[in-house]
């Protein structure tokens, strides 16, 4: 019998998150206060986040225990399964061994609940009654709605208006879990009202939705703000993925030569590769390749500048040292909504600068071609974001076919595409197009960087 | 640590299907040829089905080995997980222990692939190149498309036109897996053309779609027909669910007092309870209660007549002894599309007559109320069909709260509701209504039964 799945019992689920900060060969550049130019302090962040999360953002501890209440909810869907893609390997006629860790069996359908549950827990624990957040197409908003339902927290989600109107199903998911979801710009905040006064038909943007959620949280005593990617504590929570994968690769008597994942803000893929990059840093597996895959339409890591920039479009957040296309950058409306972000998790950018991870941009049509191949072999219809990682996985497997090498590839599969069928229809009917971001437009967007403050 | 999940390794997956036929206290009434009134023979069915499946339909063997090729594909998502619903129990404040076996992690999102994969295999093995089938809202069509993709079989799905137009996402799933899906009535069959000539705007019906698929299969040498429920071999394939559940209940040191599931054609729930009903027949658990839950809008088992009737609306199939609302019965357009069938699996009806299982009808609004409670406690957004079973599970758990009894309830959870969010929106916005089928309309439909032929 060929082994198809590597399944951990819930008793074998990791009980700590792995924190890369103490293992970095060079320390991460500090987050800066936009006014003073000084590194932000925990107190600076206290109006928006609970102290439990803020301390994780800066923690020097290698392992941070997962609270039992969080573990208990993780266990409703975790550990997730590591699959061996026998059928895909056969279809590609490759000597490569392809494994994929599938996060699509969470109740919200992706990796996002790994951090949503943790964030809801720490807010609840510190007496917060209500959370405000933003969402684009709805992956993050629905995951946070799931988590808030389980902890009995109120949730208000500012959803980009164009998605609110065109993609109602993720909104209905949020409402089913009890969240209040409004189209952004909304009349509920000053930022929203100002925009509506200027342009009543404004379709909204993620940047504006962030501004509304941050304002909501900053102006209400009972409310905090929550972010679904980019920050250190978000990546930390996602390391449950990579730690499980390590145990499961051991069950398979294998260790990856190549790890592949898609990056938007970077939390899913970092969650997978951070426990492995530790092995690379320590010399256990110096030739391990870690491939970050992004869309050519939003080429943050491959074409962006490594500089200090705001995390949001409105310029309200602290300054992060990261690869950025400029916080005013508006990516084209490709189907991988989760990969349309102007910046990138500072941890990933730092590892990229240190030469520990690499980056690759792939065009949209080729990602759906890969996704359909995956659906017709492994059966899973994947999220458009994930299709980027599948594209690079297939490309690496085909290289193995040419070279005759039997490399072991580990794919971080972030979730299913059940709410993205319109994108598949567009591909299948030949209407999908590619979009390569022009060099000049990148330069133009980068001209508006805030510049590095003097520390 | 509270145990939340009971997980079988793929090596522990059952390797046989369980066939109830030899264990029935009285033999199942025969299927009759509508022309001669004689029991149908395997040869009568050969134009539509491969002999491998036909022999299973009549088999006297208690266990039928699952072919290795089928097991290999089952292992891409099976064994499925048995969950303990701690959070639901707590919310209901019940002493009942609630377990649920969740089939929603299959690639198509329900139990349907359990038989789709088996049916595709036997057709492929006997040299068939192409399958024709019908689908209503698309659960069955998409599961069969998944299975045909994995076996390299062509598939043509006749999809009821009103669903084809209103619910495009399951159609796109089918196309992603490579199936050809057309709206029914179609110009591709005589049955379709006749209807289009009479009424070019005909919205279609499941009965007509069956007629088109059967005609397609009967008139092409390379093509067979495939059905997603009702028949013995379909129920047989689903017994993988109940056999896994038995092992998992043992892991939990428990045995159900009550098993609950929803019934449309009956295959999902029978797949769960048949291995347990054997224990009841043999006296190991004589007081085991097995509750079949159906909608009040389509009350086949609670209000229908136990009589010979056609399986399809057009009257083309052999005659089955079953509870029926009359093959001309057109159920109202409730959201649980999978429960809108005029008949019921003969095995379930026979067990009902023998007093081994019971039946209950529940109204639509109450099922969604239960589904939302489940979503906000266990996290899973369930299919509208499954919500019927969840309703009855909650009702039984609340009875335990009143009586103080700590009964063990096992819920057959057939799948997720990711393609049914419009139904949740209708419920959440207060627009959902109940529909109790009036006694007189049932009588009217039953007046058109074909009558029992003389055997």
Coordinates of C-alpha atoms in Angstrom, one line a residue, chain A:
Chain A
X1 CA 0.0 0.0 0.0
X2 CA 1.3 3.4 -1.0
X3 CA 1.1 5.9 1.8
X4 CA -1.1 8.7 0.8
X5 CA -1.7 10.7 4.0
X6 CA 0.3 11.4 7.1
X7 CA -2.0 12.0 10.0
X8 CA -1.2 13.2 13.4
X9 CA -3.5 12.4 16.3
X10 CA -4.7 15.4 18.2
X11 CA -2.5 14.4 21.1
X12 CA 0.5 14.9 18.8
X13 CA -0.4 18.5 18.0
X14 CA 2.4 20.9 18.8
X15 CA 1.7 22.8 22.1
X16 CA 3.9 25.8 21.4
X17 CA 4.3 28.2 18.6
X18 CA 7.8 28.7 17.2
X19 CA 9.3 32.2 17.3
X20 CA 12.1 32.8 14.8
X21 CA 13.2 36.1 16.4
X22 CA 15.9 34.6 18.7
X23 CA 17.2 32.4 15.9
X24 CA 17.7 35.1 13.3
X25 CA 21.4 35.5 12.3
X26 CA 20.9 39.3 12.4
X27 CA 18.2 41.1 14.4
X28 CA 15.0 42.2 12.6
X29 CA 15.1 46.0 11.9
X30 CA 12.8 47.7 14.4
X31 CA 9.3 48.9 13.7
X32 CA 9.4 52.7 13.9
X33 CA 7.0 55.3 15.2
X34 CA 6.0 57.5 12.2
X35 CA 6.1 60.7 14.3
X36 CA 9.3 60.3 16.3
X37 CA 11.2 57.9 14.2
X38 CA 12.0 55.9 17.3
X39 CA 11.3 52.1 17.6
X40 CA 7.7 51.6 18.7
X41 CA 7.2 50.5 22.3
X42 CA 4.5 48.1 23.6
X43 CA 2.6 51.0 25.0
X44 CA 2.4 52.6 21.5
X45 CA 0.5 49.6 20.3
X46 CA -1.8 49.2 23.4
X47 CA -4.8 51.1 22.1
X48 CA -5.1 48.6 19.2
X49 CA -3.9 45.2 20.5
X50 CA -4.0 43.2 23.7
X51 CA -0.7 43.1 25.6
X52 CA -0.6 39.3 25.1
X53 CA -0.2 39.8 21.4
X54 CA 2.1 42.8 21.7
X55 CA 4.5 40.9 23.9
X56 CA 4.6 38.1 21.3
X57 CA 5.5 40.7 18.6
X58 CA 8.7 41.4 20.4
X59 CA 9.3 38.2 22.3
X60 CA 12.9 36.8 22.7
X61 CA 11.5 33.3 23.6
X62 CA 12.0 30.6 21.1
X63 CA 8.8 28.7 22.0
X64 CA 5.6 30.3 23.2
X65 CA 3.1 28.0 24.8
X66 CA -0.3 27.8 23.0
X67 CA -2.9 28.5 25.7
X68 CA -5.1 25.4 26.4
X69 CA -8.3 27.3 25.3
X70 CA -6.7 28.0 21.9
X71 CA -5.4 24.4 21.6
X72 CA -9.0 23.2 22.4
X73 CA -10.3 25.1 19.4
X74 CA -7.4 24.2 17.2
X75 CA -8.2 20.5 17.9
X76 CA -11.7 21.0 16.2
X77 CA -9.8 20.8 12.9
X78 CA -6.1 20.4 13.6
X79 CA -3.7 18.7 13.1
X80 CA -4.3 19.1 9.4
X81 CA -3.2 16.4 7.0
X82 CA 0.0 16.1 5.1
X83 CA -0.7 14.4 1.7
X84 CA 1.6 12.7 -0.7
X85 CA 0.6 13.8 -4.3
X86 CA 1.0 10.4 -5.9
X87 CA -1.5 11.2 -8.6
X88 CA 0.0 14.6 -9.5
X89 CA 3.5 13.0 -9.6
X90 CA 2.2 10.3 -12.0
X91 CA 0.5 12.8 -14.3
X92 CA 3.7 14.9 -14.5
X93 CA 5.8 11.8 -14.9
X94 CA 8.3 13.2 -12.5
X95 CA 10.8 11.5 -10.2
X96 CA 10.1 14.3 -7.7
X97 CA 8.3 13.4 -4.5
X98 CA 5.5 16.0 -3.9
X99 CA 4.0 16.5 -0.4
X100 CA 1.3 19.0 0.4
X101 CA 0.0 20.2 3.8
X102 CA -3.6 21.1 3.3
X103 CA -5.1 23.9 5.4
X104 CA -8.5 23.9 3.6
X105 CA -10.2 21.7 6.1
X106 CA -10.5 24.4 8.7
X107 CA -14.1 25.6 9.2
X108 CA -13.3 28.8 7.3
X109 CA -11.4 27.0 4.6
X110 CA -7.9 28.3 5.0
X111 CA -5.0 28.8 7.3
X112 CA -6.4 32.1 8.6
X113 CA -8.2 30.6 11.7
X114 CA -4.8 29.6 13.1
X115 CA -4.2 33.3 14.1
X116 CA -7.8 34.4 14.3
X117 CA -8.5 32.0 17.1
X118 CA -5.3 33.1 19.0
X119 CA -6.1 36.8 18.5
X120 CA -9.7 36.4 19.7
X121 CA -8.5 34.5 22.7
X122 CA -6.0 37.1 23.9
X123 CA -8.5 39.9 23.4
X124 CA -11.2 38.0 25.3
X125 CA -8.7 37.2 28.1
X126 CA -7.9 40.9 28.5
X127 CA -11.6 41.9 28.8
X128 CA -12.1 43.2 25.3
X129 CA -15.8 42.8 24.2
X130 CA -15.5 43.7 20.6
X131 CA -13.1 43.6 17.6
X132 CA -13.0 45.7 14.5
X133 CA -11.2 44.5 11.4
X134 CA -11.2 44.9 7.6
X135 CA -11.5 42.4 4.8
X136 CA -11.1 42.4 1.1
X137 CA -12.7 39.4 -0.6
X138 CA -13.6 38.0 2.8
X139 CA -11.1 35.2 3.7
X140 CA -9.8 37.0 6.8
X141 CA -13.1 38.5 7.8
X142 CA -14.8 35.1 7.8
X143 CA -12.0 33.4 9.7
X144 CA -12.1 36.1 12.4
X145 CA -16.0 35.8 12.5
X146 CA -15.6 32.1 13.1
X147 CA -13.1 32.7 16.0
X148 CA -15.2 35.5 17.6
X149 CA -18.3 33.3 17.5
X150 CA -16.4 30.6 19.5
X151 CA -15.2 33.1 22.1
X152 CA -18.4 35.1 22.3
X153 CA -16.8 38.3 21.0
X154 CA -18.7 40.9 19.0
X155 CA -17.1 41.6 15.6
X156 CA -17.5 44.4 13.1
X157 CA -15.9 43.9 9.7
X158 CA -15.4 46.7 7.2
X159 CA -15.6 44.9 3.8
X160 CA -14.4 46.7 0.7
X161 CA -17.6 47.8 -1.0
X162 CA -17.0 46.4 -4.4
X163 CA -16.4 42.9 -2.9
X164 CA -19.4 43.3 -0.5
X165 CA -21.6 43.8 -3.5
X166 CA -20.0 41.4 -5.9
X167 CA -19.1 38.5 -3.6
X168 CA -21.9 38.2 -1.1
X169 CA -21.1 34.6 0.0
X170 CA -18.1 35.3 2.3
X171 CA -20.2 38.1 3.9
X172 CA -23.0 35.7 4.5
X173 CA -20.5 33.3 6.2
X174 CA -19.5 36.1 8.5
X175 CA -23.1 36.8 9.3
X176 CA -23.8 33.2 9.9
X177 CA -21.1 33.2 12.5
X178 CA -22.7 36.3 14.0
X179 CA -20.5 39.1 12.8
X180 CA -21.7 42.5 11.7
X181 CA -20.4 43.2 8.2
X182 CA -20.7 46.6 6.5
X183 CA -19.5 47.9 3.1
X184 CA -16.6 50.3 3.3
X185 CA -16.6 53.2 3.0
X186 CA -19.3 53.3 5.6
X187 CA -21.2 56.1 7.4
X188 CA -20.0 54.6 10.7
X189 CA -16.6 56.2 10.9
X190 CA -15.1 59.6 10.1
X191 CA -12.8 58.1 7.5
X192 CA -15.8 56.5 5.8
X193 CA -18.0 59.6 6.1
X194 CA -15.3 61.9 4.6
X195 CA -14.9 59.6 1.6
X196 CA -18.6 59.2 1.1
X197 CA -19.0 63.0 1.1
X198 CA -16.3 63.2 -1.5
X199 CA -17.5 60.3 -3.6
X200 CA -20.8 58.7 -2.7
X201 CA -20.1 55.9 -5.2
X202 CA -16.6 55.1 -4.0
X203 CA -16.0 51.4 -4.5
X204 CA -13.7 51.3 -1.5
X205 CA -10.2 49.9 -1.0
X206 CA -8.4 47.7 1.5
X207 CA -6.5 50.7 2.7
X208 CA -9.6 52.6 3.4
X209 CA -11.2 49.7 5.2
X210 CA -8.1 49.4 7.4
X211 CA -8.5 53.1 8.2
X212 CA -12.1 52.6 9.2
X213 CA -11.3 49.5 11.4
X214 CA -8.4 51.2 13.1
X215 CA -10.5 54.3 13.8
X216 CA -13.3 52.2 15.2
X217 CA -10.9 50.4 17.5
X218 CA -9.0 53.5 18.5
X219 CA -12.1 55.4 19.4
X220 CA -13.9 52.8 21.5
X221 CA -12.8 51.6 24.9
X222 CA -14.3 48.1 24.5
X223 CA -12.8 47.5 21.0
X224 CA -9.5 46.3 19.6
X225 CA -8.2 46.0 16.1
X226 CA -7.1 42.7 14.5
X227 CA -4.8 42.1 11.5
X228 CA -4.7 38.8 9.5
X229 CA -1.1 38.8 8.2
X230 CA 2.3 40.7 8.1
X231 CA 3.0 41.2 11.8
X232 CA 5.3 39.0 13.8
X233 CA 2.7 37.6 16.1
X234 CA 0.5 36.6 13.1
X235 CA 3.4 34.6 11.6
X236 CA 4.1 33.1 15.0
X237 CA 0.6 31.7 15.3
X238 CA 0.9 30.1 11.8
X239 CA 4.0 28.2 12.8
X240 CA 1.7 25.4 14.0
X241 CA 1.6 24.5 10.3
X242 CA 5.3 24.0 9.8
X243 CA 5.8 22.3 13.1
X244 CA 3.1 19.7 12.3
X245 CA 4.6 19.4 8.8
X246 CA 8.0 18.6 10.3
X247 CA 6.6 15.7 12.4
X248 CA 4.6 14.5 9.4
X249 CA 7.7 14.6 7.1
X250 CA 9.4 12.4 9.7
X251 CA 6.5 10.0 9.5
X252 CA 7.2 9.8 5.8
X253 CA 10.9 9.4 6.4
X254 CA 11.5 12.4 4.3
X255 CA 12.9 16.0 4.6
X256 CA 12.1 18.6 1.9
X257 CA 14.7 19.8 -0.6
X258 CA 12.4 22.6 -1.7
X259 CA 9.5 24.2 0.2
X260 CA 7.0 26.2 -1.9
X261 CA 4.2 28.6 -0.9
X262 CA 2.3 31.7 -2.0
X263 CA 2.8 35.1 -0.3
X264 CA 0.4 38.0 0.1
X265 CA 1.2 39.4 3.5
X266 CA 3.3 36.2 4.0
X267 CA 1.7 34.6 7.1
X268 CA 0.7 31.3 5.6
X269 CA 3.9 30.5 4.0
X270 CA 6.1 31.8 6.8
X271 CA 4.0 29.6 9.1
X272 CA 5.1 26.6 7.1
X273 CA 8.8 27.4 6.4
X274 CA 9.9 29.2 9.7
X275 CA 10.4 25.9 11.6
X276 CA 12.4 24.6 8.6
X277 CA 14.5 27.8 8.1
X278 CA 15.7 27.2 11.6
X279 CA 17.4 24.0 10.3
X280 CA 18.9 25.9 7.5
X281 CA 20.3 28.6 9.8
X282 CA 21.7 26.0 12.1
X283 CA 23.4 24.1 9.2
X284 CA 21.3 21.0 9.4
X285 CA 20.0 21.5 5.9
X286 CA 22.1 24.3 4.3
X287 CA 20.9 23.6 0.7
X288 CA 17.2 23.8 1.6
X289 CA 15.4 26.0 -1.0
X290 CA 12.4 28.1 0.2
X291 CA 10.5 29.6 -2.7
X292 CA 8.1 32.5 -2.1
X293 CA 5.6 32.8 -5.0
X294 CA 3.8 36.0 -5.7
X295 CA 1.7 37.2 -8.7
X296 CA 3.4 39.2 -11.5
X297 CA 0.5 41.7 -10.9
X298 CA 1.7 42.5 -7.4
X299 CA 5.5 41.7 -7.4
X300 CA 6.4 42.9 -3.9
X301 CA 9.3 40.7 -3.2
X302 CA 10.6 40.4 -6.8
X303 CA 10.3 44.1 -7.8
X304 CA 9.5 46.1 -4.7
X305 CA 12.0 48.2 -2.7
X306 CA 13.3 47.0 0.7
X307 CA 12.5 50.2 2.7
X308 CA 10.5 51.6 5.5
X309 CA 6.8 52.1 4.6
X310 CA 3.4 52.2 6.1
X311 CA 1.4 49.0 6.4
X312 CA -1.8 50.7 5.3
X313 CA -2.7 52.9 2.3
X314 CA -3.8 55.8 4.5
X315 CA -0.4 56.1 6.3
X316 CA -1.8 55.6 9.8
X317 CA 0.3 52.6 11.0
X318 CA 3.8 52.5 12.3
X319 CA 6.6 52.2 9.7
X320 CA 7.7 48.7 8.8
X321 CA 11.0 47.8 7.1
X322 CA 9.8 45.6 4.3
X323 CA 9.7 45.0 0.6
X324 CA 7.0 47.4 -0.7
X325 CA 5.5 48.6 -3.9
X326 CA 4.6 51.8 -2.1
X327 CA 1.6 52.1 0.3
X328 CA -0.3 54.0 -2.4
X329 CA 0.1 51.1 -4.8
X330 CA -3.3 49.8 -6.0
X331 CA -2.8 46.3 -7.5
X332 CA -5.0 45.2 -10.4
X333 CA -8.1 43.2 -9.6
X334 CA -6.6 39.7 -10.1
X335 CA -8.5 36.8 -8.6
X336 CA -5.9 36.0 -5.9
X337 CA -7.3 38.7 -3.6
X338 CA -5.2 37.5 -0.7
X339 CA -2.0 38.3 -2.6
X340 CA -2.9 41.9 -3.5
X341 CA -0.9 43.7 -0.8
X342 CA 1.7 46.4 -1.3
X343 CA 4.0 45.2 1.5
X344 CA 5.3 42.0 2.9
X345 CA 5.9 40.5 6.3
X346 CA 9.1 42.1 7.7
X347 CA 10.4 38.6 8.8
X348 CA 10.2 37.3 5.2
X349 CA 11.9 40.4 3.8
X350 CA 14.7 40.1 6.3
X351 CA 15.2 36.4 5.5
X352 CA 15.2 37.3 1.8
X353 CA 17.9 39.9 2.4
X354 CA 19.9 37.4 4.3
X355 CA 19.7 35.0 1.3
X356 CA 17.8 32.4 3.3
X357 CA 14.7 32.4 1.1
X358 CA 14.1 33.2 -2.6
X359 CA 11.2 34.8 -4.5
X360 CA 9.5 34.2 -7.8
X361 CA 6.6 35.9 -9.6
X362 CA 4.2 33.9 -11.7
X363 CA 1.4 35.1 -14.1
X364 CA -2.2 34.5 -13.4
X365 CA -3.3 32.2 -16.3
X366 CA -0.5 29.8 -15.6
X367 CA -1.5 29.5 -12.0
X368 CA -5.1 28.5 -13.0
X369 CA -3.7 26.0 -15.5
X370 CA -1.7 24.5 -12.6
X371 CA -4.8 24.6 -10.3
X372 CA -6.9 22.7 -12.8
X373 CA -4.2 20.0 -13.2
X374 CA -4.2 19.7 -9.4
X375 CA -8.0 19.4 -9.3
X376 CA -8.0 16.7 -11.9
X377 CA -5.3 14.7 -10.2
X378 CA -5.5 15.3 -6.5
X379 CA -9.1 16.3 -6.6
X380 CA -8.9 19.5 -4.6
X381 CA -10.2 22.7 -6.2
X382 CA -7.7 25.2 -4.7
X383 CA -7.9 28.9 -3.9
X384 CA -6.5 31.2 -6.6
X385 CA -3.8 32.2 -4.1
X386 CA -2.7 28.6 -3.6
X387 CA -2.6 28.1 -7.3
X388 CA 0.5 30.3 -7.4
X389 CA 2.3 27.8 -5.1
X390 CA 1.0 24.9 -7.1
X391 CA 2.3 26.5 -10.3
X392 CA 5.8 26.8 -8.9
X393 CA 5.6 23.2 -7.4
X394 CA 4.7 21.8 -10.8
X395 CA 7.6 23.8 -12.4
X396 CA 10.1 22.4 -9.9
X397 CA 8.7 18.9 -10.4
X398 CA 9.1 19.3 -14.2
X399 CA 12.7 20.4 -13.7
X400 CA 13.3 17.2 -11.8
X401 CA 11.9 15.3 -14.7
X402 CA 14.4 16.9 -17.0
X403 CA 17.3 16.5 -14.7
X404 CA 16.3 13.0 -13.5
X405 CA 16.6 14.2 -9.8
X406 CA 14.2 12.8 -7.3
X407 CA 13.8 15.9 -5.1
X408 CA 11.4 16.2 -2.2
X409 CA 9.0 19.1 -2.6
X410 CA 6.8 20.4 0.2
X411 CA 3.9 22.6 -0.9
X412 CA 2.1 24.8 1.6
X413 CA -1.5 24.5 0.5
X414 CA -3.4 27.4 2.0
X415 CA -7.0 26.5 1.3
X416 CA -9.9 25.6 -1.0
X417 CA -11.4 27.6 -3.8
X418 CA -15.1 27.0 -3.0
X419 CA -15.8 30.8 -3.0
X420 CA -13.7 31.4 -6.1
X421 CA -15.6 29.4 -8.8
X422 CA -16.2 32.6 -10.9
X423 CA -12.4 32.8 -11.3
X424 CA -12.3 29.2 -12.5
X425 CA -15.1 29.9 -15.0
X426 CA -13.2 32.9 -16.3
X427 CA -10.1 30.7 -16.8
X428 CA -12.1 27.8 -18.4
X429 CA -13.9 30.1 -20.8
X430 CA -10.5 31.6 -21.9
X431 CA -11.3 35.0 -20.5
X432 CA -8.6 35.2 -17.9
X433 CA -5.7 37.5 -18.7
X434 CA -2.2 38.1 -17.3
X435 CA -1.0 41.3 -15.9
X436 CA 2.7 42.1 -15.5
X437 CA 3.2 45.2 -13.4
X438 CA 5.2 47.7 -15.5
X439 CA 8.5 48.8 -14.2
X440 CA 7.6 52.5 -14.6
X441 CA 4.4 52.2 -12.5
X442 CA 6.4 50.5 -9.7
X443 CA 8.9 53.4 -9.8
X444 CA 6.0 55.9 -9.7
X445 CA 4.5 54.2 -6.6
X446 CA 7.8 54.0 -4.9
X447 CA 8.3 57.7 -5.3
X448 CA 5.8 58.2 -2.5
X449 CA 7.6 56.2 0.2
X450 CA 7.8 58.0 3.5
X451 CA 11.6 57.7 3.5
X452 CA 13.6 56.1 6.3
X453 CA 13.3 58.2 9.5
X454 CA 16.5 58.8 11.4
X455 CA 16.5 56.4 14.3

